[in-house]
Amino acid sequence: MTDRDSSRTLPHPATEEIRLEGVLHALSDPVRLSIVRDLAASADDLSCSHFDLPVTKSTTTHHFRVLRESGVVRQAYRGTTKLNALREEDLNTLFPGLLASILTSAQAEAARLGAGA
Amino acid sequence: MTDRDSSRTLPHPATEEIRLEGVLHALSDPVRLSIVRDLAASADDLSCSHFDLPVTKSTTTHHFRVLRESGVVRQAYRGTTKLNALREEDLNTLFPGLLASILTSAQAEAARLGAGA
């Protein structure tokens, strides 16, 4: 995230404002959980349009906002594209091991249900 | 509550019906999370009336139902009392380490925010 346009920054909670309940709520939706799994598996930040989600564009935007406002992802504009990154370091500072545990559980569940990915 | 005949058992998901999203949703509410923390800290099953919650009785009933239907707690009648137990073994079978990780995170957050207990 290099190109900065201060007029287009999006609001994020500071690390100390992140709440466990908000993180769990954000991850309790299958679409949002799949976004987080993709981000965790990617070496790069990913644009919203990268994700092929079974929901409308406005619902996609909603899901990303929930993830951002709960402190799970950081979103920044690069040109007209919103790039998304997991806030792994912040989450691990507050809740050591939690994100890894949820991701492992999600993978186990997907394998168990034969849902792949 | 559909108490029928002499059998007053309540419906529970089988272990394999428990879903990660449902568990995370159940734990994303502060009241439900506090119930689960109390159950985890107790050697015994606890009645609903054991919990001193800042909500009405009907809301309390709702929270316990969400916990039961998501597979987080098991509820059983003993006389007229409903006893609650964490389904730790079932959850650990499906999602090893997840519950412990969430409970540790909840404790860290409570300590951080000075919310005690």
GROMACS .gro file of C-alpha atoms in nm:
model
  234
    1MET     CA    1   0.000   0.000   0.000
    2THR     CA    2   0.201   0.290  -0.126
    3ASP     CA    3  -0.021   0.534  -0.310
    4ARG     CA    4  -0.181   0.740  -0.044
    5ASP     CA    5  -0.463   0.979  -0.099
    6SER     CA    6  -0.561   1.115   0.238
    7SER     CA    7  -0.904   1.217   0.112
    8ARG     CA    8  -0.986   0.856   0.043
    9THR     CA    9  -0.871   0.675   0.350
   10LEU     CA   10  -1.124   0.447   0.513
   11PRO     CA   11  -1.193   0.437   0.887
   12HIS     CA   12  -1.035   0.153   1.082
   13PRO     CA   13  -1.039   0.070   1.451
   14ALA     CA   14  -0.706   0.118   1.626
   15THR     CA   15  -0.558  -0.207   1.751
   16GLU     CA   16  -0.675  -0.143   2.107
   17GLU     CA   17  -1.028  -0.076   1.982
   18ILE     CA   18  -1.064  -0.423   1.828
   19ARG     CA   19  -1.303  -0.642   2.025
   20LEU     CA   20  -1.316  -1.020   2.037
   21GLU     CA   21  -1.694  -1.023   1.994
   22GLY     CA   22  -1.663  -0.812   1.679
   23VAL     CA   23  -1.396  -1.038   1.534
   24LEU     CA   24  -1.602  -1.351   1.606
   25HIS     CA   25  -1.910  -1.189   1.456
   26ALA     CA   26  -1.715  -1.090   1.144
   27LEU     CA   27  -1.592  -1.446   1.103
   28SER     CA   28  -1.930  -1.608   1.172
   29ASP     CA   29  -2.047  -1.550   0.817
   30PRO     CA   30  -1.942  -1.808   0.554
   31VAL     CA   31  -1.869  -1.547   0.287
   32ARG     CA   32  -1.659  -1.335   0.518
   33LEU     CA   33  -1.480  -1.642   0.649
   34SER     CA   34  -1.396  -1.744   0.292
   35ILE     CA   35  -1.257  -1.397   0.221
   36VAL     CA   36  -1.035  -1.420   0.528
   37ARG     CA   37  -0.917  -1.767   0.429
   38ASP     CA   38  -0.819  -1.638   0.085
   39LEU     CA   39  -0.637  -1.340   0.234
   40ALA     CA   40  -0.454  -1.567   0.477
   41ALA     CA   41  -0.343  -1.790   0.191
   42SER     CA   42  -0.223  -1.502  -0.025
   43ALA     CA   43   0.119  -1.345  -0.007
   44ASP     CA   44  -0.023  -1.023  -0.152
   45ASP     CA   45  -0.297  -0.783  -0.060
   46LEU     CA   46  -0.604  -0.859  -0.268
   47SER     CA   47  -0.854  -0.631  -0.437
   48CYS     CA   48  -1.224  -0.676  -0.365
   49SER     CA   49  -1.276  -0.773  -0.728
   50HIS     CA   50  -1.029  -1.060  -0.685
   51PHE     CA   51  -1.292  -1.251  -0.491
   52ASP     CA   52  -1.547  -1.452  -0.679
   53LEU     CA   53  -1.828  -1.450  -0.428
   54PRO     CA   54  -2.181  -1.587  -0.464
   55VAL     CA   55  -2.336  -1.255  -0.361
   56THR     CA   56  -2.415  -0.920  -0.519
   57LYS     CA   57  -2.162  -0.643  -0.544
   58SER     CA   58  -2.333  -0.440  -0.273
   59THR     CA   59  -2.338  -0.741  -0.040
   60THR     CA   60  -1.970  -0.793  -0.112
   61THR     CA   61  -1.905  -0.431  -0.018
   62HIS     CA   62  -2.102  -0.482   0.303
   63HIS     CA   63  -1.898  -0.790   0.395
   64PHE     CA   64  -1.570  -0.608   0.343
   65ARG     CA   65  -1.695  -0.319   0.554
   66VAL     CA   66  -1.785  -0.556   0.840
   67LEU     CA   67  -1.437  -0.709   0.816
   68ARG     CA   68  -1.275  -0.364   0.816
   69GLU     CA   69  -1.484  -0.217   1.096
   70SER     CA   70  -1.425  -0.517   1.320
   71GLY     CA   71  -1.049  -0.484   1.269
   72VAL     CA   72  -1.004  -0.808   1.076
   73VAL     CA   73  -0.887  -0.651   0.750
   74ARG     CA   74  -0.721  -0.329   0.651
   75GLN     CA   75  -0.848  -0.165   0.333
   76ALA     CA   76  -0.660   0.097   0.134
   77TYR     CA   77  -0.717   0.256  -0.201
   78ARG     CA   78  -0.468   0.212  -0.476
   79GLY     CA   79  -0.605   0.425  -0.755
   80THR     CA   80  -0.967   0.322  -0.786
   81THR     CA   81  -0.904  -0.025  -0.641
   82LYS     CA   82  -0.955  -0.116  -0.278
   83LEU     CA   83  -0.682  -0.349  -0.157
   84ASN     CA   84  -0.742  -0.578   0.139
   85ALA     CA   85  -0.495  -0.716   0.388
   86LEU     CA   86  -0.551  -0.930   0.696
   87ARG     CA   87  -0.455  -0.753   1.019
   88GLU     CA   88  -0.276  -1.064   1.137
   89GLU     CA   89  -0.020  -0.883   1.347
   90ASP     CA   90  -0.279  -0.672   1.528
   91LEU     CA   91  -0.502  -0.972   1.589
   92ASN     CA   92  -0.212  -1.183   1.711
   93THR     CA   93  -0.107  -0.908   1.949
   94LEU     CA   94  -0.451  -0.897   2.108
   95PHE     CA   95  -0.553  -1.262   2.072
   96PRO     CA   96  -0.247  -1.484   2.027
   97GLY     CA   97  -0.329  -1.791   1.823
   98LEU     CA   98  -0.697  -1.709   1.772
   99LEU     CA   99  -0.688  -1.638   1.401
  100ALA     CA  100  -0.475  -1.944   1.329
  101SER     CA  101  -0.712  -2.158   1.532
  102ILE     CA  102  -1.017  -2.032   1.344
  103LEU     CA  103  -0.845  -2.077   1.006
  104THR     CA  104  -0.745  -2.432   1.097
  105SER     CA  105  -1.102  -2.504   1.207
  106ALA     CA  106  -1.238  -2.361   0.882
  107GLN     CA  107  -1.003  -2.580   0.681
  108ALA     CA  108  -1.101  -2.887   0.884
  109GLU     CA  109  -1.467  -2.812   0.832
  110ALA     CA  110  -1.427  -2.758   0.458
  111ALA     CA  111  -1.240  -3.088   0.430
  112ARG     CA  112  -1.497  -3.267   0.643
  113LEU     CA  113  -1.791  -3.136   0.442
  114GLY     CA  114  -1.614  -3.191   0.113
  115ALA     CA  115  -1.662  -2.825   0.033
  116GLY     CA  116  -1.309  -2.797  -0.092
  117ALA     CA  117  -1.109  -2.470  -0.093
  118MET     CA  118  -3.984  -2.500   2.488
  119THR     CA  119  -4.198  -2.786   2.366
  120ASP     CA  120  -4.222  -3.005   2.669
  121ARG     CA  121  -4.413  -3.311   2.557
  122ASP     CA  122  -4.523  -3.614   2.749
  123SER     CA  123  -4.281  -3.730   3.008
  124SER     CA  124  -3.983  -3.690   2.781
  125ARG     CA  125  -3.859  -3.339   2.821
  126THR     CA  126  -3.548  -3.361   2.612
  127LEU     CA  127  -3.445  -3.059   2.411
  128PRO     CA  128  -3.322  -3.076   2.051
  129HIS     CA  129  -2.947  -3.066   1.999
  130PRO     CA  130  -2.738  -3.089   1.685
  131ALA     CA  131  -2.539  -3.410   1.653
  132THR     CA  132  -2.165  -3.356   1.666
  133GLU     CA  133  -2.131  -3.377   1.290
  134GLU     CA  134  -2.405  -3.119   1.246
  135ILE     CA  135  -2.217  -2.853   1.440
  136ARG     CA  136  -2.086  -2.575   1.214
  137LEU     CA  137  -1.795  -2.342   1.277
  138GLU     CA  138  -1.996  -2.039   1.164
  139GLY     CA  139  -2.271  -2.124   1.410
  140VAL     CA  140  -2.023  -2.164   1.696
  141LEU     CA  141  -1.854  -1.834   1.615
  142HIS     CA  142  -2.190  -1.662   1.590
  143ALA     CA  143  -2.298  -1.806   1.925
  144LEU     CA  144  -1.979  -1.678   2.086
  145SER     CA  145  -1.991  -1.336   1.922
  146ASP     CA  146  -2.238  -1.205   2.179
  147PRO     CA  147  -2.093  -1.076   2.508
  148VAL     CA  148  -2.367  -1.233   2.723
  149ARG     CA  149  -2.333  -1.572   2.556
  150LEU     CA  150  -1.956  -1.553   2.576
  151SER     CA  151  -1.980  -1.481   2.949
  152ILE     CA  152  -2.208  -1.782   2.996
  153VAL     CA  153  -1.956  -2.003   2.817
  154ARG     CA  154  -1.671  -1.866   3.026
  155ASP     CA  155  -1.862  -1.946   3.345
  156LEU     CA  156  -1.942  -2.296   3.222
  157ALA     CA  157  -1.578  -2.353   3.127
  158ALA     CA  158  -1.468  -2.244   3.473
  159SER     CA  159  -1.717  -2.465   3.654
  160ALA     CA  160  -1.664  -2.828   3.745
  161ASP     CA  161  -2.039  -2.882   3.748
  162ASP     CA  162  -2.322  -2.833   3.506
  163LEU     CA  163  -2.499  -2.507   3.583
  164SER     CA  164  -2.865  -2.417   3.586
  165CYS     CA  165  -2.984  -2.120   3.383
  166SER     CA  166  -3.082  -1.945   3.704
  167HIS     CA  167  -2.722  -1.972   3.828
  168PHE     CA  168  -2.624  -1.697   3.586
  169ASP     CA  169  -2.673  -1.339   3.694
  170LEU     CA  170  -2.710  -1.177   3.355
  171PRO     CA  171  -2.792  -0.814   3.275
  172VAL     CA  172  -3.083  -0.915   3.052
  173THR     CA  173  -3.444  -1.021   3.092
  174LYS     CA  174  -3.544  -1.378   3.158
  175SER     CA  175  -3.674  -1.424   2.804
  176THR     CA  176  -3.351  -1.288   2.657
  177THR     CA  177  -3.160  -1.526   2.881
  178THR     CA  178  -3.368  -1.813   2.747
  179HIS     CA  179  -3.296  -1.696   2.394
  180HIS     CA  180  -2.920  -1.688   2.457
  181PHE     CA  181  -2.922  -2.040   2.599
  182ARG     CA  182  -3.120  -2.161   2.299
  183VAL     CA  183  -2.866  -2.009   2.058
  184LEU     CA  184  -2.588  -2.180   2.252
  185ARG     CA  185  -2.772  -2.512   2.246
  186GLU     CA  186  -2.877  -2.499   1.881
  187SER     CA  187  -2.525  -2.411   1.767
  188GLY     CA  188  -2.387  -2.710   1.957
  189VAL     CA  189  -2.193  -2.510   2.214
  190VAL     CA  190  -2.388  -2.626   2.519
  191ARG     CA  191  -2.595  -2.928   2.610
  192GLN     CA  192  -2.910  -2.864   2.807
  193ALA     CA  193  -3.096  -3.124   3.007
  194TYR     CA  194  -3.381  -3.107   3.250
  195ARG     CA  195  -3.335  -3.216   3.605
  196GLY     CA  196  -3.679  -3.182   3.752
  197THR     CA  197  -3.791  -2.833   3.657
  198THR     CA  198  -3.438  -2.703   3.627
  199LYS     CA  199  -3.246  -2.685   3.301
  200LEU     CA  200  -2.884  -2.780   3.350
  201ASN     CA  201  -2.620  -2.655   3.108
  202ALA     CA  202  -2.291  -2.814   3.013
  203LEU     CA  203  -2.028  -2.705   2.762
  204ARG     CA  204  -1.988  -2.954   2.474
  205GLU     CA  205  -1.611  -2.930   2.507
  206GLU     CA  206  -1.541  -3.279   2.385
  207ASP     CA  207  -1.758  -3.246   2.075
  208LEU     CA  208  -1.612  -2.906   1.993
  209ASN     CA  209  -1.257  -3.027   2.045
  210THR     CA  210  -1.322  -3.324   1.820
  211LEU     CA  211  -1.436  -3.099   1.537
  212PHE     CA  212  -1.220  -2.794   1.603
  213PRO     CA  213  -0.917  -2.886   1.812
  214GLY     CA  214  -0.801  -2.596   2.024
  215LEU     CA  215  -1.065  -2.350   1.904
  216LEU     CA  216  -1.266  -2.323   2.225
  217ALA     CA  217  -0.954  -2.289   2.438
  218SER     CA  218  -0.824  -2.021   2.207
  219ILE     CA  219  -1.147  -1.821   2.225
  220LEU     CA  220  -1.164  -1.856   2.604
  221THR     CA  221  -0.804  -1.740   2.639
  222SER     CA  222  -0.879  -1.445   2.412
  223ALA     CA  223  -1.187  -1.358   2.615
  224GLN     CA  224  -0.986  -1.366   2.934
  225ALA     CA  225  -0.713  -1.148   2.778
  226GLU     CA  226  -0.972  -0.898   2.662
  227ALA     CA  227  -1.146  -0.886   3.001
  228ALA     CA  228  -0.811  -0.825   3.172
  229ARG     CA  229  -0.715  -0.563   2.916
  230LEU     CA  230  -1.041  -0.373   2.947
  231GLY     CA  231  -1.048  -0.411   3.324
  232ALA     CA  232  -1.385  -0.576   3.298
  233GLY     CA  233  -1.289  -0.844   3.547
  234ALA     CA  234  -1.426  -1.196   3.556
   0.00000   0.00000   0.00000
